[in-house]
PDB file of C-alpha atoms in Angstrom:
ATOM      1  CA  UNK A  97      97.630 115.545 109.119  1.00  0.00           C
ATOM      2  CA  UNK A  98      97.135 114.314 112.519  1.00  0.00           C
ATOM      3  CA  UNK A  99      98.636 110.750 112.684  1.00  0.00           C
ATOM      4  CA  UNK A 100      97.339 110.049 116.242  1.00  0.00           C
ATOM      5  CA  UNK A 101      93.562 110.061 114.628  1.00  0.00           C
ATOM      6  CA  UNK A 102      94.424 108.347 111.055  1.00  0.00           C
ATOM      7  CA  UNK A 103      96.301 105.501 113.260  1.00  0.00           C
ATOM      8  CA  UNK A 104      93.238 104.757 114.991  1.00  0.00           C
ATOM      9  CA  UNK A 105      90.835 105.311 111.983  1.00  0.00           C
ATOM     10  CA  UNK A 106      89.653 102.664 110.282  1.00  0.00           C
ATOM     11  CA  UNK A 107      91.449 100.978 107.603  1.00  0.00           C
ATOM     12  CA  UNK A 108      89.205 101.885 105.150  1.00  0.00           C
ATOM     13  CA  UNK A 109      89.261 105.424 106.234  1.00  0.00           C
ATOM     14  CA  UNK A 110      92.631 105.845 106.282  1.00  0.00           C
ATOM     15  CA  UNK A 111      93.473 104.464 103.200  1.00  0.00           C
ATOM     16  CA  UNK A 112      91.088 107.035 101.602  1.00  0.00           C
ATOM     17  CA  UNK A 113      92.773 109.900 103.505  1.00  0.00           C
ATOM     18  CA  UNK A 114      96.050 108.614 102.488  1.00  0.00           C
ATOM     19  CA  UNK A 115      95.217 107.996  98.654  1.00  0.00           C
ATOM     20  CA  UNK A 116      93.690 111.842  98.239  1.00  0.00           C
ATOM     21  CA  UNK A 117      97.636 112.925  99.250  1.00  0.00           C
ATOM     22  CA  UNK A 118      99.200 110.579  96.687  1.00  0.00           C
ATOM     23  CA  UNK A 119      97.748 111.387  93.247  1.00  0.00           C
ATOM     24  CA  UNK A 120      95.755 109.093  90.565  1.00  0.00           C
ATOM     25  CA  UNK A 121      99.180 107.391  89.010  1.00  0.00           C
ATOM     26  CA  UNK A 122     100.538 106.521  92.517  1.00  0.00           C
ATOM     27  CA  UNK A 123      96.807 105.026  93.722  1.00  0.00           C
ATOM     28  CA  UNK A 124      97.384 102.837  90.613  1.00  0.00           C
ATOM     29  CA  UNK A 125     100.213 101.579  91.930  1.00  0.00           C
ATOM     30  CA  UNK A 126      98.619 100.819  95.341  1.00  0.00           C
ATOM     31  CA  UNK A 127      95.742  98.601  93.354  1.00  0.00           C
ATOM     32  CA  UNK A 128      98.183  96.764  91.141  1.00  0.00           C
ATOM     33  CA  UNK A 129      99.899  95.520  94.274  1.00  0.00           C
ATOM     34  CA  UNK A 130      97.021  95.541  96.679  1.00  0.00           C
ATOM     35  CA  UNK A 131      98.464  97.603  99.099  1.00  0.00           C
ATOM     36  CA  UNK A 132      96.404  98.979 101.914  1.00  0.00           C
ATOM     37  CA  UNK A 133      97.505 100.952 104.960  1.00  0.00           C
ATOM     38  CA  UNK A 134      98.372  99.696 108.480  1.00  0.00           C
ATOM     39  CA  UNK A 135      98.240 101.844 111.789  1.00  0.00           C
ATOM     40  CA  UNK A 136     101.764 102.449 111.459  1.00  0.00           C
ATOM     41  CA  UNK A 137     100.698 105.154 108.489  1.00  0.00           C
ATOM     42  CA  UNK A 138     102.788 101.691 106.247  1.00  0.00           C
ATOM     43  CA  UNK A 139     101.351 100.436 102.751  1.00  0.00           C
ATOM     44  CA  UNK A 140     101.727  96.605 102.795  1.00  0.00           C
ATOM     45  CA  UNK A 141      99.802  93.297 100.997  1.00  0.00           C
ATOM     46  CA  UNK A 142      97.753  90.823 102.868  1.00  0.00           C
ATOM     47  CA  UNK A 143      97.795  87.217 101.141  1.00  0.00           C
ATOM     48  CA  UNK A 144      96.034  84.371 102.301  1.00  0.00           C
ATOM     49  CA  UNK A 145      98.010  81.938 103.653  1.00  0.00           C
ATOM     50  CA  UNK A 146     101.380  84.208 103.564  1.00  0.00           C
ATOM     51  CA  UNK A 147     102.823  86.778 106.232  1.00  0.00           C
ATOM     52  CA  UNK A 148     101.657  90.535 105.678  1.00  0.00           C
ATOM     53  CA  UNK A 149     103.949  91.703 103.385  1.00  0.00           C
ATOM     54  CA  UNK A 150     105.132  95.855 104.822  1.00  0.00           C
ATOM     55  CA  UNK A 151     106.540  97.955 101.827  1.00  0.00           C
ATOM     56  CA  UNK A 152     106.734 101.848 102.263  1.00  0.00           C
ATOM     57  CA  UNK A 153     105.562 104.199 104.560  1.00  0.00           C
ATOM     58  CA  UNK A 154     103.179 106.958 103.320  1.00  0.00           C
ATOM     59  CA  UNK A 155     105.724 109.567 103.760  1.00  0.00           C
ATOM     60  CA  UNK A 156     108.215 107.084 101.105  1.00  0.00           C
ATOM     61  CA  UNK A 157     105.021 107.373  99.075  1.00  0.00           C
ATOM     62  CA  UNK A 158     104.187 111.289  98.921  1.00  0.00           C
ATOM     63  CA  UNK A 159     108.335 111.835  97.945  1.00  0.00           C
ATOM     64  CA  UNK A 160     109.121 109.039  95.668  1.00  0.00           C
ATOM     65  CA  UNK A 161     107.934 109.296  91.980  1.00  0.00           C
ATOM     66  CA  UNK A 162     105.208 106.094  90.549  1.00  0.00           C
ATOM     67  CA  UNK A 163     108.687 104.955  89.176  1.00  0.00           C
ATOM     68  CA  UNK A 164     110.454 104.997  92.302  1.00  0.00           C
ATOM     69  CA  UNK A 165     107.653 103.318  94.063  1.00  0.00           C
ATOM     70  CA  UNK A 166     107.635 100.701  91.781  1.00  0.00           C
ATOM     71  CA  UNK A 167     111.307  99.935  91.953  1.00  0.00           C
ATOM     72  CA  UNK A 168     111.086  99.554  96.119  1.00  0.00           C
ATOM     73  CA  UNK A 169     108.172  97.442  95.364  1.00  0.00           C
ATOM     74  CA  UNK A 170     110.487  94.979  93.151  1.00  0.00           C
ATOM     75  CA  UNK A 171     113.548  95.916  96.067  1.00  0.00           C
ATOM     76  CA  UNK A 172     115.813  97.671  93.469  1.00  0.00           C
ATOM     77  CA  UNK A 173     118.302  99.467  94.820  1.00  0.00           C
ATOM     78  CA  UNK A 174     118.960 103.972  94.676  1.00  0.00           C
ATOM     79  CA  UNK A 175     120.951 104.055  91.707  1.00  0.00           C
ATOM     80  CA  UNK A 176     118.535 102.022  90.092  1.00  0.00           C
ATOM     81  CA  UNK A 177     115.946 104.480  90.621  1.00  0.00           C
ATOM     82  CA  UNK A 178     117.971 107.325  90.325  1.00  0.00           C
ATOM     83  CA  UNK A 179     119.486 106.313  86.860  1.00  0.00           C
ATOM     84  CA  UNK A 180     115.902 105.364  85.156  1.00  0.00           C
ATOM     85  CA  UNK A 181     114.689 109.022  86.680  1.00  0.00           C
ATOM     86  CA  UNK A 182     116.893 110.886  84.947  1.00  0.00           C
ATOM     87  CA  UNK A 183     116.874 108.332  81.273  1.00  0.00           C
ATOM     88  CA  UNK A 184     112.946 107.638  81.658  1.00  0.00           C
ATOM     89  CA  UNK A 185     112.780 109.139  78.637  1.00  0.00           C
ATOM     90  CA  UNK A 186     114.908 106.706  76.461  1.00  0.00           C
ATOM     91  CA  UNK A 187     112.660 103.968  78.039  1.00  0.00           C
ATOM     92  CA  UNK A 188     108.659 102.770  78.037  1.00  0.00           C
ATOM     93  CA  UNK A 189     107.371 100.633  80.104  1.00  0.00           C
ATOM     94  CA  UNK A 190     106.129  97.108  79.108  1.00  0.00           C
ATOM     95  CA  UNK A 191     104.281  93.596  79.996  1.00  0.00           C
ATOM     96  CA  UNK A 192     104.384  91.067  78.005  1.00  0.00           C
ATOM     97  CA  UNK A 193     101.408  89.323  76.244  1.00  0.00           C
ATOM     98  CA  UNK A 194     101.409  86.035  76.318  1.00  0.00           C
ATOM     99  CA  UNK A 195      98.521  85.443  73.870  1.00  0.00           C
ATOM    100  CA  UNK A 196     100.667  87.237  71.115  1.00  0.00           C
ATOM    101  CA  UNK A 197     103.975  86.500  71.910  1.00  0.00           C
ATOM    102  CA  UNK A 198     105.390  89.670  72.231  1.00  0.00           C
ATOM    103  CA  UNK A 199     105.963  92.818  74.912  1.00  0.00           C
ATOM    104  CA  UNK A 200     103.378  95.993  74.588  1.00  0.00           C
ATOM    105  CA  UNK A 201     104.251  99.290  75.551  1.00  0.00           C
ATOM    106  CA  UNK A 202     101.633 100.403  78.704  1.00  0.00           C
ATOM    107  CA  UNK A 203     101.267 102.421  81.772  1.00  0.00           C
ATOM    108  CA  UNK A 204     103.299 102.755  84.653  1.00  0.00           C
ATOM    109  CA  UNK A 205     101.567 101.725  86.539  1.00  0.00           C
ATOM    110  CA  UNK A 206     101.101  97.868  85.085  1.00  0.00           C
ATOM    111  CA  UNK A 207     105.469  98.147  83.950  1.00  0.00           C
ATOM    112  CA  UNK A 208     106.927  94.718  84.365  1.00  0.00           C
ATOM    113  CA  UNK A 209     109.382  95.457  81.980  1.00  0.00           C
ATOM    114  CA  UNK A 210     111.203  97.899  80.173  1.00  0.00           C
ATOM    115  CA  UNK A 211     112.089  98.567  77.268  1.00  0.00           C
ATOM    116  CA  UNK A 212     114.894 100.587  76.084  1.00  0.00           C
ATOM    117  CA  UNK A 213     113.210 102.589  73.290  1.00  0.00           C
ATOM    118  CA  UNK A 214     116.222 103.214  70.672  1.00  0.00           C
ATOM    119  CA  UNK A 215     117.912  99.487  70.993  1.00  0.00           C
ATOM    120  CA  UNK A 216     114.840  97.585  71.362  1.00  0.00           C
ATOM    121  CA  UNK A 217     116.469  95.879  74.411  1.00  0.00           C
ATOM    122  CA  UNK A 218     113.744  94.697  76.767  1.00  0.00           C
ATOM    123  CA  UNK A 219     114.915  94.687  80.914  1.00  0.00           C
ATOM    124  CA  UNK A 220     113.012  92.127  83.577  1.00  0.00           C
ATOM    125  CA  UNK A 221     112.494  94.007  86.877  1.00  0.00           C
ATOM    126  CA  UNK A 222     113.128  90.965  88.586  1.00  0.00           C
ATOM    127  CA  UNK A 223     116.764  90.749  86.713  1.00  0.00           C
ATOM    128  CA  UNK A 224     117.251  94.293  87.513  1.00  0.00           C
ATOM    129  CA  UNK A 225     116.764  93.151  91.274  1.00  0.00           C
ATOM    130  CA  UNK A 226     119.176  90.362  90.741  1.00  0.00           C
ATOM    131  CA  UNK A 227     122.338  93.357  90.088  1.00  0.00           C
ATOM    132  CA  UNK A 228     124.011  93.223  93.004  1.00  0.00           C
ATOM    133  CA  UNK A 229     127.613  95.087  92.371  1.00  0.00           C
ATOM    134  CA  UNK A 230     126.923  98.644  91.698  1.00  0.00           C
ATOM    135  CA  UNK A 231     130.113  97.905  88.808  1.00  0.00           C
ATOM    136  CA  UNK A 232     127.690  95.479  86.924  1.00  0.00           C
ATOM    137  CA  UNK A 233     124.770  97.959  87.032  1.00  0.00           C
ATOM    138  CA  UNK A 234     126.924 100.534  85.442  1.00  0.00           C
ATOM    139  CA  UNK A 235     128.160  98.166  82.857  1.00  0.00           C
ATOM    140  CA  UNK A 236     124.619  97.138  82.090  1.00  0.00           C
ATOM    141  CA  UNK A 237     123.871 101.800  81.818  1.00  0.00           C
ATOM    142  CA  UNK A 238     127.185 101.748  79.911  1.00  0.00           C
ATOM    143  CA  UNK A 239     126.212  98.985  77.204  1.00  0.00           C
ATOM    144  CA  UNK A 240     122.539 100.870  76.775  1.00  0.00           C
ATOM    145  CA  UNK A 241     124.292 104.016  76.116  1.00  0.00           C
ATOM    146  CA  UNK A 242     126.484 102.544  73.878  1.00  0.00           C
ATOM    147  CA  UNK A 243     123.887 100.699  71.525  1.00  0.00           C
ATOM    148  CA  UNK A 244     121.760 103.818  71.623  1.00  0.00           C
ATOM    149  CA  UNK A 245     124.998 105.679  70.292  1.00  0.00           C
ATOM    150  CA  UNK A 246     125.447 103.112  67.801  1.00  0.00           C
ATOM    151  CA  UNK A 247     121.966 102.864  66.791  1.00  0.00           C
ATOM    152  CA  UNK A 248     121.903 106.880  66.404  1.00  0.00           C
ATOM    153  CA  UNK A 249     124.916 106.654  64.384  1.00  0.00           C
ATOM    154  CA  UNK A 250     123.191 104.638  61.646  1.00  0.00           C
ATOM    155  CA  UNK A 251     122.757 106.500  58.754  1.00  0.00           C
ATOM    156  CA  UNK A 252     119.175 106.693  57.937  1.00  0.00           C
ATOM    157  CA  UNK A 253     118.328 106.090  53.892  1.00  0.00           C
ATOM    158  CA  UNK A 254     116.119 108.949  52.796  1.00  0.00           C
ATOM    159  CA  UNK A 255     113.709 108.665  50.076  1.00  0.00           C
ATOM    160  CA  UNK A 256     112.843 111.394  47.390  1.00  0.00           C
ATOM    161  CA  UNK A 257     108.999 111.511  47.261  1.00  0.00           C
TER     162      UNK A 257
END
């Protein structure tokens, strides 16, 4: 890639360069959050009435997995991202629905939440942000492996058909 001509390319251009590098799940991303590319080779938001808003550089973007990118977007920290890479698949991603009251299971790409599949438990990116102390993050990863344990342990009635 020659980053001399893409920083002086259009934005428009650019941006469709940049995408074909990053796969369909990760352009999803981009859209949710309206992120475009700057000369810089940077994804950030414009808002009206707000300062440009930088997040990850394209090179953040080609390494990290949709999850990953996600989690920067919401500012969570390594071990964050690290811990729900490895146990992605005891969780599903969520929003919730405000017309029925309740949190649905969707993609990735539109996760606001997640939900801890065995315990039910539903986690608030925005609370995961708010885990400062590296102690209380493992806590919180020590209580979810602990309820899953318990949950597991639960004998399960069977029924003769």
């Amino acid at each position: 890639m020659n980053h001399q001509l893409l920083k002086s390319a259009p934005q428009e251009i650019r941006d469709e360069y940049l995408r074909q590098e990053l796969g369909m799940e990760k352009c999803e991303i981009l859209d949710k959050y309206q992120l475009r590319s700057n000369a810089d080779i940077y994804w950030e938001r414009h808002h009206e009435h707000h300062p440009i808003q930088k997040y990850f550089s394209q090179k953040f973007a080609k390494k990290a997995s949709p999850l990953g990118m996600i989690f920067y977007i919401y500012k969570l920290c390594y071990a964050k991202v690290k811990y729900f890479d490895q146990n992605w698949d005891d969780f599903a991603p969520c929003v919730y629905n405000w017309q029925s009251g309740l949190f649905e299971e969707t993609r990735m790409s539109d996760m606001e939440f997640i939900k801890h599949l065995s315990t039910g438990i539903i986690l608030d990116l925005r609370n995961l942000a708010k885990i400062n102390r590296y102690e209380d993050f493992l806590a919180l990863c020590n209580y979810l492996e602990e309820q899953k344990r318990n949950t597991l342990a639960i004998p399960k009635k069977l029924t003769a058909i």
